[in-house]
DNA sequence: CTCGGTGCCTTTTGTTCCGAC
DNA sequence: TGGTCGGAACAAAAGGCACCG
């Protein structure tokens, strides 16, 4: 048995997420006590009895504290208990319930008689459109509402009917009725962000209860460890919100959309008819308003609970929408149908020849996000006290554009919407920027106008950050990220610029990382800038680190890891403690372990204040004695020459974020946004001349059709007499090539242009496992994204069977299959093409690409290293442990 | 003596709450 | 009065370790 059955239970749950489509008869509920799985009928080691919905009385005689803790367990961890019925009360036995993971392990109640809960009609239960409990007695006293329903969680089954019919379909968001007494004022609604579909759990808060979901929580550890330890039986994901009190937060929010037409109307690409949208919505018990009726590619506007929705408590709850809400919700900022725009997960560069989206003022590196239970913590600010500023350069039109803002990830993987954070619209006297809210594929997006009268500049004083509870998000089907310690985000700005030919150019830029955790912001050291990022192998030079939370006790550790993550070198740098300041650290770079290298070698370093208080790893490069600094770009040393192919500066490989170097720009994946990266990092003015002289290749995005791989270039990279720069064209027709691209390439081949790279959104690996596929643009919709490459990341849940925690198994990335065709093999995770310095004796097949149609083989290198650091650390520890045991 | 299981304790982290401004 | 904001309380998660069979 496992040492810690409780953890095993958690592990079971996580590992078995992909099995959740098993029919209910095989569903199991993990016992927190033993880690064993129980048939649902025997789900509870606790007593279950049917009583009115959760109440504060304690019929079992538990103290309030005990009862609360019991609920903490049961609410979130016992799908069979709470989620099944609002009328089931869990009555943990006092003698067998105790707090803590350990005390439950030998719960003799595992064998105790349990009420039987039959769950017929479970066919078709899915996480996406789950049948929801519609209690036959859905009266107000036992109110069982979608507010307690987790859209990605288990189906809720009516205990009375056992049916999960259409009428029982749980809306993702549903206005709720009142009736159940609110037991704590602390649960008062503050924001509306809880209603964000799969990404926003609409958690119901139970007074005094913790939100954690021990059973189903993915932990930082078990995300990566020993995946084959167990083959857990999946417990039906419970709703993390199983309390049965009305949660007033949802009262404050309403996502209203019952059918596509409404959604389209609200999105502004259908005729908006006022009559479609009532200004008052009366919610009855059994009514539901699925926000995402079937398709996930749509946008749903959200009513701001703070401003737009008033609720009335009483037997009949209803929402009164202000008369101007349609105006607020349907701005004409972006009239482009969402289906023809690139999904938020897709990489979009920050600039083209003509345009550039640029962050003039970056946000502060720390911003404490607020929970739904809290009041707003205001807008993200700039270090100077103002707010971030974003400007679109190169736009000559007079029509205002919509600047979209959402919260993206900040790790080393490809940029994508952050699962645990959402942008939060700030309004008030101090806010000068008008903003509108959208929901795009479960991600809240703010849209603010970019107007020529403001020189296409926007002050972002209306964007706050909302933290969603980890337990809620982690229960989403397909969600593989964990929330714990995943507290860094970036503001992502995106704009779509209409072109005369009806197409659109999309640009996107992401801010520097923002630490959103209260505690981390005060404790974790953060390196914001390093005054040098390479030196010779001899070291000895002084490097000045600028950042936060440095102390005289701070240490700087240089490390090197192999491709498979094993740490092969570690060296503590000498820190000049006398000069040390909270924001400055003076470090003497240690000499590299091997002074005889003949190629630059990338290593990492981090600042560590204490045992677990270490900064994000930073990049550093040791250059061989005979070779000039990497800054001089020994391009020929790099086997991977995609930048040349794409007409990019090799310098563009480097992440321009402080201290980061030698990795793919996570803003846009592979090499997109490189020009701005280059500009930012090296201070180059304007577009790179080299960049400009190259005509772009064209990348077609076809909606829905899978090609042979995520990438398929039907045109030869070397066919063009000039180097290419890729342009991503969204089109539903494989035969369609971008007119623009055609113009830019040899005067317009019909059909598939030799320089066209096609890839399928369905194969594109950026989507979360549970996310809907990207929208398929209408046939006549084309969309151009200037994309200087394409990230080859595949998420761990993506199509590659390779486990994410097996970095050593990552296949080589880009393989030339035939002349004029470029294929990119699907990969495990985050396989941006690497530029890590090659060792003298590189392994693997490498060929320098040619612009003349030669074979092109690109070897992936140790990219995404930083992301893998933690994984590798774990692996290394395990290996070390194994080795140690082996030695002994 | 080693190893795994168990339970306890401590630390870390996430979430909620309070109060000042 | 409501929005911000800082601090901290509280509890769960995670880590560590000693004890025991």
mmCIF file of C-alpha atoms in Angstrom, chain A residues 85-329:
data_model
loop_
_atom_site.group_PDB
_atom_site.id
_atom_site.type_symbol
_atom_site.label_atom_id
_atom_site.label_comp_id
_atom_site.label_asym_id
_atom_site.label_seq_id
_atom_site.Cartn_x
_atom_site.Cartn_y
_atom_site.Cartn_z
ATOM 1 C CA UNK A 85 -28.107 14.864 -4.748
ATOM 2 C CA UNK A 86 -28.879 17.993 -2.989
ATOM 3 C CA UNK A 87 -30.833 15.989 -0.602
ATOM 4 C CA UNK A 88 -28.112 13.819 0.538
ATOM 5 C CA UNK A 89 -26.513 14.740 3.689
ATOM 6 C CA UNK A 90 -23.251 13.309 4.533
ATOM 7 C CA UNK A 91 -23.033 12.310 8.058
ATOM 8 C CA UNK A 92 -19.519 11.518 8.839
ATOM 9 C CA UNK A 93 -19.073 9.509 11.842
ATOM 10 C CA UNK A 94 -17.398 11.331 14.524
ATOM 11 C CA UNK A 95 -15.296 8.455 15.497
ATOM 12 C CA UNK A 96 -14.013 7.942 12.066
ATOM 13 C CA UNK A 97 -13.655 11.357 10.837
ATOM 14 C CA UNK A 98 -10.739 13.354 11.773
ATOM 15 C CA UNK A 99 -8.856 16.031 10.104
ATOM 16 C CA UNK A 100 -5.784 15.412 8.170
ATOM 17 C CA UNK A 101 -4.871 12.944 5.574
ATOM 18 C CA UNK A 102 -3.455 10.400 7.852
ATOM 19 C CA UNK A 103 -6.243 9.881 10.171
ATOM 20 C CA UNK A 104 -8.556 8.684 7.530
ATOM 21 C CA UNK A 105 -6.521 5.961 6.208
ATOM 22 C CA UNK A 106 -7.855 3.139 8.136
ATOM 23 C CA UNK A 107 -11.354 4.159 8.305
ATOM 24 C CA UNK A 108 -13.313 1.139 9.276
ATOM 25 C CA UNK A 109 -16.371 2.720 7.898
ATOM 26 C CA UNK A 110 -15.185 1.731 4.544
ATOM 27 C CA UNK A 111 -16.965 -1.425 5.147
ATOM 28 C CA UNK A 112 -19.933 0.033 6.799
ATOM 29 C CA UNK A 113 -23.324 -0.232 5.239
ATOM 30 C CA UNK A 114 -24.054 2.502 2.887
ATOM 31 C CA UNK A 115 -27.175 3.662 1.265
ATOM 32 C CA UNK A 116 -27.463 2.725 -2.297
ATOM 33 C CA UNK A 117 -27.608 5.377 -4.878
ATOM 34 C CA UNK A 118 -28.629 4.164 -8.207
ATOM 35 C CA UNK A 119 -27.668 6.223 -11.109
ATOM 36 C CA UNK A 120 -29.481 5.222 -14.200
ATOM 37 C CA UNK A 121 -29.538 7.185 -17.345
ATOM 38 C CA UNK A 122 -25.947 7.987 -17.260
ATOM 39 C CA UNK A 123 -25.328 7.480 -20.890
ATOM 40 C CA UNK A 124 -23.905 10.434 -22.535
ATOM 41 C CA UNK A 125 -22.745 11.992 -19.417
ATOM 42 C CA UNK A 126 -19.909 14.133 -20.313
ATOM 43 C CA UNK A 127 -18.071 16.900 -18.832
ATOM 44 C CA UNK A 128 -18.766 19.242 -21.577
ATOM 45 C CA UNK A 129 -22.412 19.068 -21.698
ATOM 46 C CA UNK A 130 -23.163 17.176 -18.657
ATOM 47 C CA UNK A 131 -26.557 16.236 -17.609
ATOM 48 C CA UNK A 132 -27.152 17.921 -14.419
ATOM 49 C CA UNK A 133 -29.151 17.019 -11.533
ATOM 50 C CA UNK A 134 -32.506 18.358 -11.794
ATOM 51 C CA UNK A 135 -34.007 17.306 -8.627
ATOM 52 C CA UNK A 136 -37.542 16.444 -8.941
ATOM 53 C CA UNK A 137 -38.139 18.533 -5.993
ATOM 54 C CA UNK A 138 -36.255 21.449 -7.183
ATOM 55 C CA UNK A 139 -38.010 23.769 -4.996
ATOM 56 C CA UNK A 140 -36.412 26.579 -3.317
ATOM 57 C CA UNK A 141 -35.765 24.862 -0.106
ATOM 58 C CA UNK A 142 -33.658 22.233 -1.674
ATOM 59 C CA UNK A 143 -32.431 24.436 -4.357
ATOM 60 C CA UNK A 144 -30.116 22.619 -6.550
ATOM 61 C CA UNK A 145 -28.793 24.933 -9.060
ATOM 62 C CA UNK A 146 -26.181 25.239 -11.561
ATOM 63 C CA UNK A 147 -24.364 27.601 -9.415
ATOM 64 C CA UNK A 148 -23.349 24.583 -7.543
ATOM 65 C CA UNK A 149 -22.650 22.841 -10.648
ATOM 66 C CA UNK A 150 -19.241 22.661 -12.000
ATOM 67 C CA UNK A 151 -19.466 22.711 -15.716
ATOM 68 C CA UNK A 152 -16.550 20.442 -16.114
ATOM 69 C CA UNK A 153 -17.363 18.241 -13.274
ATOM 70 C CA UNK A 154 -19.408 15.238 -12.942
ATOM 71 C CA UNK A 155 -22.870 14.931 -14.114
ATOM 72 C CA UNK A 156 -25.406 15.543 -11.552
ATOM 73 C CA UNK A 157 -28.064 12.999 -11.378
ATOM 74 C CA UNK A 158 -31.401 13.325 -10.018
ATOM 75 C CA UNK A 159 -31.896 10.885 -7.272
ATOM 76 C CA UNK A 160 -35.530 10.882 -7.785
ATOM 77 C CA UNK A 161 -35.783 10.435 -11.423
ATOM 78 C CA UNK A 162 -32.427 9.229 -12.186
ATOM 79 C CA UNK A 163 -32.860 10.791 -15.517
ATOM 80 C CA UNK A 164 -30.485 12.988 -17.170
ATOM 81 C CA UNK A 165 -32.678 14.186 -19.879
ATOM 82 C CA UNK A 166 -32.457 17.255 -21.880
ATOM 83 C CA UNK A 167 -34.418 19.118 -19.397
ATOM 84 C CA UNK A 168 -31.840 18.312 -16.895
ATOM 85 C CA UNK A 169 -29.035 19.645 -18.810
ATOM 86 C CA UNK A 170 -27.155 21.878 -16.647
ATOM 87 C CA UNK A 171 -26.378 25.199 -18.071
ATOM 88 C CA UNK A 172 -22.926 26.302 -17.641
ATOM 89 C CA UNK A 173 -24.243 29.280 -16.051
ATOM 90 C CA UNK A 174 -27.607 29.665 -14.846
ATOM 91 C CA UNK A 175 -29.231 32.287 -12.957
ATOM 92 C CA UNK A 176 -30.297 31.042 -9.693
ATOM 93 C CA UNK A 177 -33.177 31.304 -7.542
ATOM 94 C CA UNK A 178 -33.117 32.206 -4.040
ATOM 95 C CA UNK A 179 -34.581 30.541 -1.141
ATOM 96 C CA UNK A 180 -31.900 28.782 0.680
ATOM 97 C CA UNK A 181 -30.727 30.766 3.546
ATOM 98 C CA UNK A 182 -27.415 32.274 3.247
ATOM 99 C CA UNK A 183 -25.482 31.405 6.220
ATOM 100 C CA UNK A 184 -22.642 33.717 5.916
ATOM 101 C CA UNK A 185 -22.436 37.225 4.774
ATOM 102 C CA UNK A 186 -18.948 36.580 3.677
ATOM 103 C CA UNK A 187 -20.181 34.845 0.661
ATOM 104 C CA UNK A 188 -21.718 37.871 -0.729
ATOM 105 C CA UNK A 189 -21.267 38.257 -4.389
ATOM 106 C CA UNK A 190 -18.627 40.537 -5.506
ATOM 107 C CA UNK A 191 -17.840 39.708 -8.988
ATOM 108 C CA UNK A 192 -19.239 37.968 -11.908
ATOM 109 C CA UNK A 193 -16.228 36.122 -13.021
ATOM 110 C CA UNK A 194 -17.401 32.960 -11.641
ATOM 111 C CA UNK A 195 -19.469 32.469 -14.674
ATOM 112 C CA UNK A 196 -16.959 31.645 -17.205
ATOM 113 C CA UNK A 197 -17.799 28.246 -18.291
ATOM 114 C CA UNK A 198 -15.252 25.571 -18.066
ATOM 115 C CA UNK A 199 -12.644 27.987 -17.244
ATOM 116 C CA UNK A 200 -14.562 29.599 -14.579
ATOM 117 C CA UNK A 201 -16.147 27.311 -12.211
ATOM 118 C CA UNK A 202 -18.790 29.350 -10.670
ATOM 119 C CA UNK A 203 -17.869 27.936 -7.416
ATOM 120 C CA UNK A 204 -20.321 28.011 -4.764
ATOM 121 C CA UNK A 205 -19.026 29.043 -1.523
ATOM 122 C CA UNK A 206 -20.060 27.300 1.493
ATOM 123 C CA UNK A 207 -19.747 29.338 4.538
ATOM 124 C CA UNK A 208 -16.773 28.366 6.404
ATOM 125 C CA UNK A 209 -15.793 25.696 4.055
ATOM 126 C CA UNK A 210 -12.576 25.434 2.315
ATOM 127 C CA UNK A 211 -12.560 25.254 -1.337
ATOM 128 C CA UNK A 212 -10.014 22.673 -1.762
ATOM 129 C CA UNK A 213 -10.798 19.488 -3.359
ATOM 130 C CA UNK A 214 -8.418 17.071 -1.834
ATOM 131 C CA UNK A 215 -9.513 14.068 -3.621
ATOM 132 C CA UNK A 216 -9.458 15.489 -7.013
ATOM 133 C CA UNK A 217 -6.742 17.953 -6.643
ATOM 134 C CA UNK A 218 -3.743 17.577 -8.714
ATOM 135 C CA UNK A 219 -0.761 18.287 -6.685
ATOM 136 C CA UNK A 220 2.439 19.835 -7.594
ATOM 137 C CA UNK A 221 4.132 16.613 -6.975
ATOM 138 C CA UNK A 222 1.890 14.056 -8.391
ATOM 139 C CA UNK A 223 1.657 15.951 -11.570
ATOM 140 C CA UNK A 224 4.984 14.584 -12.427
ATOM 141 C CA UNK A 225 5.816 11.633 -10.345
ATOM 142 C CA UNK A 226 5.719 8.000 -11.156
ATOM 143 C CA UNK A 227 2.828 7.967 -13.474
ATOM 144 C CA UNK A 228 2.786 4.249 -13.633
ATOM 145 C CA UNK A 229 2.622 3.672 -9.997
ATOM 146 C CA UNK A 230 -1.018 3.171 -10.119
ATOM 147 C CA UNK A 231 -3.682 2.850 -12.616
ATOM 148 C CA UNK A 232 -6.266 4.566 -10.730
ATOM 149 C CA UNK A 233 -9.863 4.092 -11.249
ATOM 150 C CA UNK A 234 -11.363 7.306 -12.019
ATOM 151 C CA UNK A 235 -13.683 8.792 -9.642
ATOM 152 C CA UNK A 236 -16.304 10.760 -11.244
ATOM 153 C CA UNK A 237 -15.163 14.243 -10.904
ATOM 154 C CA UNK A 238 -17.218 15.793 -8.313
ATOM 155 C CA UNK A 239 -18.552 19.143 -8.486
ATOM 156 C CA UNK A 240 -16.359 21.192 -6.356
ATOM 157 C CA UNK A 241 -19.339 23.152 -5.420
ATOM 158 C CA UNK A 242 -21.573 20.922 -3.804
ATOM 159 C CA UNK A 243 -22.893 23.013 -1.125
ATOM 160 C CA UNK A 244 -26.494 23.604 -1.423
ATOM 161 C CA UNK A 245 -26.905 26.975 -0.120
ATOM 162 C CA UNK A 246 -27.638 29.439 -2.729
ATOM 163 C CA UNK A 247 -24.603 31.124 -3.597
ATOM 164 C CA UNK A 248 -25.260 34.698 -4.070
ATOM 165 C CA UNK A 249 -22.217 35.269 -6.124
ATOM 166 C CA UNK A 250 -23.938 33.703 -8.969
ATOM 167 C CA UNK A 251 -26.826 35.843 -8.322
ATOM 168 C CA UNK A 252 -24.694 38.647 -9.271
ATOM 169 C CA UNK A 253 -23.776 37.194 -12.520
ATOM 170 C CA UNK A 254 -25.589 35.928 -15.415
ATOM 171 C CA UNK A 255 -24.425 34.635 -18.626
ATOM 172 C CA UNK A 256 -27.332 34.570 -20.784
ATOM 173 C CA UNK A 257 -27.447 32.856 -24.014
ATOM 174 C CA UNK A 258 -29.728 30.107 -24.917
ATOM 175 C CA UNK A 259 -29.047 29.645 -28.530
ATOM 176 C CA UNK A 260 -26.690 30.525 -31.193
ATOM 177 C CA UNK A 261 -28.625 33.304 -32.607
ATOM 178 C CA UNK A 262 -28.536 35.102 -29.412
ATOM 179 C CA UNK A 263 -24.913 34.482 -29.028
ATOM 180 C CA UNK A 264 -24.267 35.700 -32.463
ATOM 181 C CA UNK A 265 -26.403 38.643 -31.942
ATOM 182 C CA UNK A 266 -24.561 39.475 -28.847
ATOM 183 C CA UNK A 267 -21.332 39.042 -30.574
ATOM 184 C CA UNK A 268 -22.239 41.550 -33.046
ATOM 185 C CA UNK A 269 -22.250 39.479 -36.124
ATOM 186 C CA UNK A 270 -25.837 38.917 -36.277
ATOM 187 C CA UNK A 271 -28.335 41.592 -36.467
ATOM 188 C CA UNK A 272 -28.827 42.751 -33.007
ATOM 189 C CA UNK A 273 -32.399 42.936 -32.285
ATOM 190 C CA UNK A 274 -33.330 44.406 -29.053
ATOM 191 C CA UNK A 275 -36.188 42.125 -28.852
ATOM 192 C CA UNK A 276 -33.924 39.239 -28.580
ATOM 193 C CA UNK A 277 -32.671 40.283 -25.302
ATOM 194 C CA UNK A 278 -35.063 40.815 -22.540
ATOM 195 C CA UNK A 279 -34.225 43.413 -20.071
ATOM 196 C CA UNK A 280 -35.450 41.239 -17.360
ATOM 197 C CA UNK A 281 -34.833 37.625 -17.003
ATOM 198 C CA UNK A 282 -36.978 35.664 -14.746
ATOM 199 C CA UNK A 283 -35.393 32.553 -13.565
ATOM 200 C CA UNK A 284 -37.443 29.670 -12.515
ATOM 201 C CA UNK A 285 -36.222 26.662 -10.866
ATOM 202 C CA UNK A 286 -36.014 24.456 -13.848
ATOM 203 C CA UNK A 287 -34.954 26.919 -16.356
ATOM 204 C CA UNK A 288 -31.555 26.793 -17.668
ATOM 205 C CA UNK A 289 -29.642 28.948 -19.987
ATOM 206 C CA UNK A 290 -26.804 27.141 -21.498
ATOM 207 C CA UNK A 291 -24.218 29.636 -22.243
ATOM 208 C CA UNK A 292 -22.432 27.537 -24.722
ATOM 209 C CA UNK A 293 -25.002 25.751 -26.645
ATOM 210 C CA UNK A 294 -23.053 23.094 -28.368
ATOM 211 C CA UNK A 295 -20.427 25.194 -29.915
ATOM 212 C CA UNK A 296 -17.531 26.459 -28.042
ATOM 213 C CA UNK A 297 -16.151 28.647 -30.625
ATOM 214 C CA UNK A 298 -18.454 31.417 -29.917
ATOM 215 C CA UNK A 299 -18.185 34.379 -27.817
ATOM 216 C CA UNK A 300 -20.417 35.013 -24.979
ATOM 217 C CA UNK A 301 -20.766 38.286 -23.411
ATOM 218 C CA UNK A 302 -20.984 38.542 -19.773
ATOM 219 C CA UNK A 303 -23.070 40.715 -17.749
ATOM 220 C CA UNK A 304 -21.110 42.359 -15.157
ATOM 221 C CA UNK A 305 -22.566 41.556 -11.885
ATOM 222 C CA UNK A 306 -21.131 44.593 -10.394
ATOM 223 C CA UNK A 307 -22.692 46.892 -12.773
ATOM 224 C CA UNK A 308 -25.204 45.258 -14.856
ATOM 225 C CA UNK A 309 -27.058 42.823 -12.864
ATOM 226 C CA UNK A 310 -29.138 43.241 -9.873
ATOM 227 C CA UNK A 311 -30.637 40.392 -8.199
ATOM 228 C CA UNK A 312 -33.483 40.183 -5.977
ATOM 229 C CA UNK A 313 -33.682 37.728 -3.261
ATOM 230 C CA UNK A 314 -36.864 36.050 -2.660
ATOM 231 C CA UNK A 315 -38.776 33.110 -3.725
ATOM 232 C CA UNK A 316 -38.503 34.142 -7.295
ATOM 233 C CA UNK A 317 -35.194 35.363 -8.316
ATOM 234 C CA UNK A 318 -34.730 37.268 -11.447
ATOM 235 C CA UNK A 319 -32.249 39.521 -12.948
ATOM 236 C CA UNK A 320 -32.902 42.929 -14.133
ATOM 237 C CA UNK A 321 -30.680 43.935 -16.916
ATOM 238 C CA UNK A 322 -30.068 47.599 -17.258
ATOM 239 C CA UNK A 323 -31.432 49.140 -20.371
ATOM 240 C CA UNK A 324 -28.045 50.008 -21.667
ATOM 241 C CA UNK A 325 -26.617 46.611 -21.311
ATOM 242 C CA UNK A 326 -26.850 45.779 -24.936
ATOM 243 C CA UNK A 327 -24.809 48.771 -25.663
ATOM 244 C CA UNK A 328 -22.195 47.682 -23.229
ATOM 245 C CA UNK A 329 -22.174 44.181 -24.366
#
